[in-house]
Amino acid sequence: FVHLQAVGYSLMPNNKDEDGLVVLVFNRKETDIRSQQQQLVESLHKILGGNQTLTVNVEGVKTMPDDQTEVIIYVVERSPNGTSRRVPATTLYAHFEQANIKSSLQQLGVSLSMARTELSPAQVKQLLQNPPAGVDPIIWEQAKVDNPDPDKLIPVPMVGFKELLRRLKVQDQMTKQHQTRLDIISEDISELQKNQTTTMAKIAQYKRKLMALSHRTLQVLIKQEIQRKSGYAIQADEEQLRVQLDTIQCELNAPTQFKGRLNELMSQIRMQNHFGAVRAEERYYIDADLLREIKQHLKQQQEGLSHLISIIKDDLEDIKLIEHGLNESIPIRGGVFS
């Protein structure tokens, strides 16, 4: 007189009848199903009559408790005019439920077959209005009230500990599958992060190369401009450009500007190196990941400083080259107009 009586919730299928999805539950392990999937497809094709216009396709394979496997299939029918369509799920399921066909499926190890189609509003209404056998109407009404998502979930009765154990195994199996999927996603994210790091390093390298090529191009343009303007008087815009270049040169050489800051950074690096040498005798243990991050950070700082130094040197050489070209062109222009 004492038995377990509870209500759970299951996700309602949202597949159309036109999708033609039919679920076959095999009393075989997933590894066996996957290793013999082609033979299984051929056997199902023979059960359907071996018609050449029909093709059996496997939509998915999923592990179930108690060494069972769920296989979702659909059948494509090709017409003589070249078009094709999926056999409706209800039609395929009705064919599988025939006595002779059902016995053939049982020989393959099929214990259950069902059509995966969404419930119509009338079916959902009828299901909710009539409490299942063995379930107290009060408990059923309370279950409908407690439904967290009535549009997607439907109450399912659980009578007896055997049913509770079966549902627990199914949930445990789904949890393992979700965890496996999360592990795969985590590995993909790690791989993408590595690729992103590599890509960012290549982008930085290409930026440095572009900067170097830009400076080389600028040097070529400067020499070409000097040759082109040789023998002509200094124009107003050239005089204005020389004033701007002198201003830039003064800013670069100013103690509080870029050169002074660069010297300050170099001094801090030397002090850090000095303190590191002094403390080298002391033994400290740093986490490997933290040490790797510190090295990466210092490496990036060092590369940035080296890049900044090279840019300043190149700019100074360019300015000297421009000044040298301007100084050489002034006597020539004066000789022409003297």
Short mmCIF file of N, CA, C and O in Angstrom, two decimals, residues 28-31 34 60-72 116 168-186:
data_model
loop_
_atom_site.label_atom_id
_atom_site.label_comp_id
_atom_site.label_asym_id
_atom_site.label_seq_id
_atom_site.Cartn_x
_atom_site.Cartn_y
_atom_site.Cartn_z
N ARG A 28 21.83 -2.71 -27.17
CA ARG A 28 23.24 -2.89 -27.52
C ARG A 28 24.00 -1.63 -27.12
O ARG A 28 23.43 -0.56 -27.03
N LYS A 29 25.30 -1.78 -26.92
CA LYS A 29 26.13 -0.65 -26.51
C LYS A 29 26.34 0.28 -27.70
O LYS A 29 26.25 -0.12 -28.86
N GLU A 30 26.67 1.52 -27.36
CA GLU A 30 26.89 2.52 -28.41
C GLU A 30 28.07 2.16 -29.28
O GLU A 30 28.04 2.37 -30.50
N THR A 31 29.13 1.61 -28.68
CA THR A 31 30.31 1.25 -29.47
C THR A 31 29.96 0.19 -30.51
O THR A 31 30.45 0.24 -31.65
N ARG A 34 27.95 1.93 -33.34
CA ARG A 34 28.77 2.78 -34.22
C ARG A 34 29.69 1.95 -35.10
O ARG A 34 29.95 2.29 -36.26
N GLY A 60 21.33 10.56 -35.57
CA GLY A 60 22.15 10.65 -34.37
C GLY A 60 22.14 9.36 -33.59
O GLY A 60 21.22 8.53 -33.70
N VAL A 61 23.20 9.18 -32.78
CA VAL A 61 23.34 8.00 -31.92
C VAL A 61 23.66 8.50 -30.52
O VAL A 61 24.57 9.33 -30.34
N LYS A 62 22.92 8.02 -29.53
CA LYS A 62 23.10 8.49 -28.16
C LYS A 62 23.06 7.31 -27.20
O LYS A 62 22.23 6.41 -27.33
N THR A 63 23.96 7.36 -26.21
CA THR A 63 24.01 6.31 -25.20
C THR A 63 22.89 6.48 -24.20
O THR A 63 22.54 7.59 -23.81
N MET A 64 22.34 5.33 -23.76
CA MET A 64 21.28 5.31 -22.75
C MET A 64 21.69 4.38 -21.63
O MET A 64 22.61 3.57 -21.78
N PRO A 65 21.05 4.48 -20.46
CA PRO A 65 21.40 3.60 -19.35
C PRO A 65 21.15 2.13 -19.68
O PRO A 65 20.46 1.78 -20.64
N ASP A 66 21.74 1.27 -18.84
CA ASP A 66 21.57 -0.19 -18.95
C ASP A 66 22.05 -0.71 -20.30
O ASP A 66 21.44 -1.62 -20.91
N ASP A 67 23.15 -0.14 -20.81
CA ASP A 67 23.77 -0.60 -22.06
C ASP A 67 22.80 -0.55 -23.24
O ASP A 67 22.83 -1.41 -24.12
N GLN A 68 21.97 0.45 -23.27
CA GLN A 68 21.08 0.65 -24.40
C GLN A 68 21.55 1.86 -25.21
O GLN A 68 22.27 2.72 -24.71
N THR A 69 21.11 1.90 -26.46
CA THR A 69 21.53 2.97 -27.37
C THR A 69 20.32 3.47 -28.14
O THR A 69 19.52 2.67 -28.64
N GLU A 70 20.20 4.79 -28.23
CA GLU A 70 19.12 5.41 -28.98
C GLU A 70 19.65 5.84 -30.34
O GLU A 70 20.63 6.58 -30.43
N VAL A 71 19.00 5.36 -31.39
CA VAL A 71 19.39 5.69 -32.75
C VAL A 71 18.21 6.41 -33.42
O VAL A 71 17.09 5.88 -33.44
N ILE A 72 18.46 7.60 -33.94
CA ILE A 72 17.44 8.39 -34.63
C ILE A 72 17.69 8.27 -36.12
O ILE A 72 18.79 8.57 -36.61
N ARG A 116 9.36 10.77 -33.37
CA ARG A 116 9.74 12.01 -32.69
C ARG A 116 9.06 13.18 -33.39
O ARG A 116 9.59 13.78 -34.32
N LEU A 168 16.70 8.67 -12.96
CA LEU A 168 17.97 9.10 -12.39
C LEU A 168 19.13 8.68 -13.29
O LEU A 168 20.07 9.46 -13.51
N LYS A 169 19.07 7.47 -13.84
CA LYS A 169 20.13 7.01 -14.74
C LYS A 169 20.16 7.85 -16.01
O LYS A 169 21.23 8.17 -16.52
N VAL A 170 18.98 8.18 -16.52
CA VAL A 170 18.93 9.00 -17.73
C VAL A 170 19.53 10.38 -17.48
O VAL A 170 20.32 10.89 -18.30
N GLN A 171 19.19 10.97 -16.36
CA GLN A 171 19.75 12.29 -16.04
C GLN A 171 21.25 12.21 -15.82
O GLN A 171 22.00 13.11 -16.25
N ASP A 172 21.70 11.14 -15.18
CA ASP A 172 23.14 10.97 -14.97
C ASP A 172 23.86 10.81 -16.31
O ASP A 172 24.95 11.37 -16.52
N GLN A 173 23.25 10.06 -17.22
CA GLN A 173 23.84 9.88 -18.54
C GLN A 173 23.90 11.21 -19.30
O GLN A 173 24.91 11.53 -19.95
N MET A 174 22.84 11.99 -19.23
CA MET A 174 22.82 13.28 -19.90
C MET A 174 23.85 14.23 -19.30
O MET A 174 24.49 15.00 -20.01
N THR A 175 24.03 14.16 -17.98
CA THR A 175 25.04 14.99 -17.33
C THR A 175 26.43 14.65 -17.83
O THR A 175 27.25 15.55 -18.09
N LYS A 176 26.71 13.35 -18.00
CA LYS A 176 28.02 12.94 -18.51
C LYS A 176 28.21 13.43 -19.95
O LYS A 176 29.30 13.88 -20.32
N GLN A 177 27.15 13.33 -20.74
CA GLN A 177 27.26 13.81 -22.12
C GLN A 177 27.50 15.32 -22.17
O GLN A 177 28.31 15.80 -22.97
N HIS A 178 26.80 16.06 -21.31
CA HIS A 178 27.01 17.51 -21.26
C HIS A 178 28.44 17.83 -20.81
O HIS A 178 29.07 18.75 -21.35
N GLN A 179 28.95 17.07 -19.84
CA GLN A 179 30.31 17.31 -19.36
C GLN A 179 31.33 17.01 -20.45
O GLN A 179 32.31 17.74 -20.63
N THR A 180 31.07 15.93 -21.21
CA THR A 180 31.96 15.60 -22.31
C THR A 180 31.96 16.71 -23.35
O THR A 180 33.01 17.10 -23.88
N ARG A 181 30.76 17.21 -23.63
CA ARG A 181 30.66 18.30 -24.60
C ARG A 181 31.37 19.55 -24.09
O ARG A 181 32.04 20.26 -24.87
N LEU A 182 31.23 19.83 -22.80
CA LEU A 182 31.92 20.99 -22.23
C LEU A 182 33.44 20.83 -22.31
O LEU A 182 34.16 21.80 -22.56
N ASP A 183 33.93 19.60 -22.10
CA ASP A 183 35.37 19.36 -22.22
C ASP A 183 35.84 19.61 -23.65
O ASP A 183 36.91 20.21 -23.86
N ILE A 184 35.04 19.18 -24.62
CA ILE A 184 35.41 19.41 -26.02
C ILE A 184 35.42 20.91 -26.32
O ILE A 184 36.34 21.42 -26.98
N ILE A 185 34.41 21.62 -25.83
CA ILE A 185 34.35 23.07 -26.05
C ILE A 185 35.54 23.75 -25.37
O ILE A 185 36.14 24.69 -25.92
N SER A 186 35.90 23.28 -24.17
CA SER A 186 37.05 23.87 -23.47
C SER A 186 38.34 23.65 -24.25
O SER A 186 39.17 24.56 -24.36
#
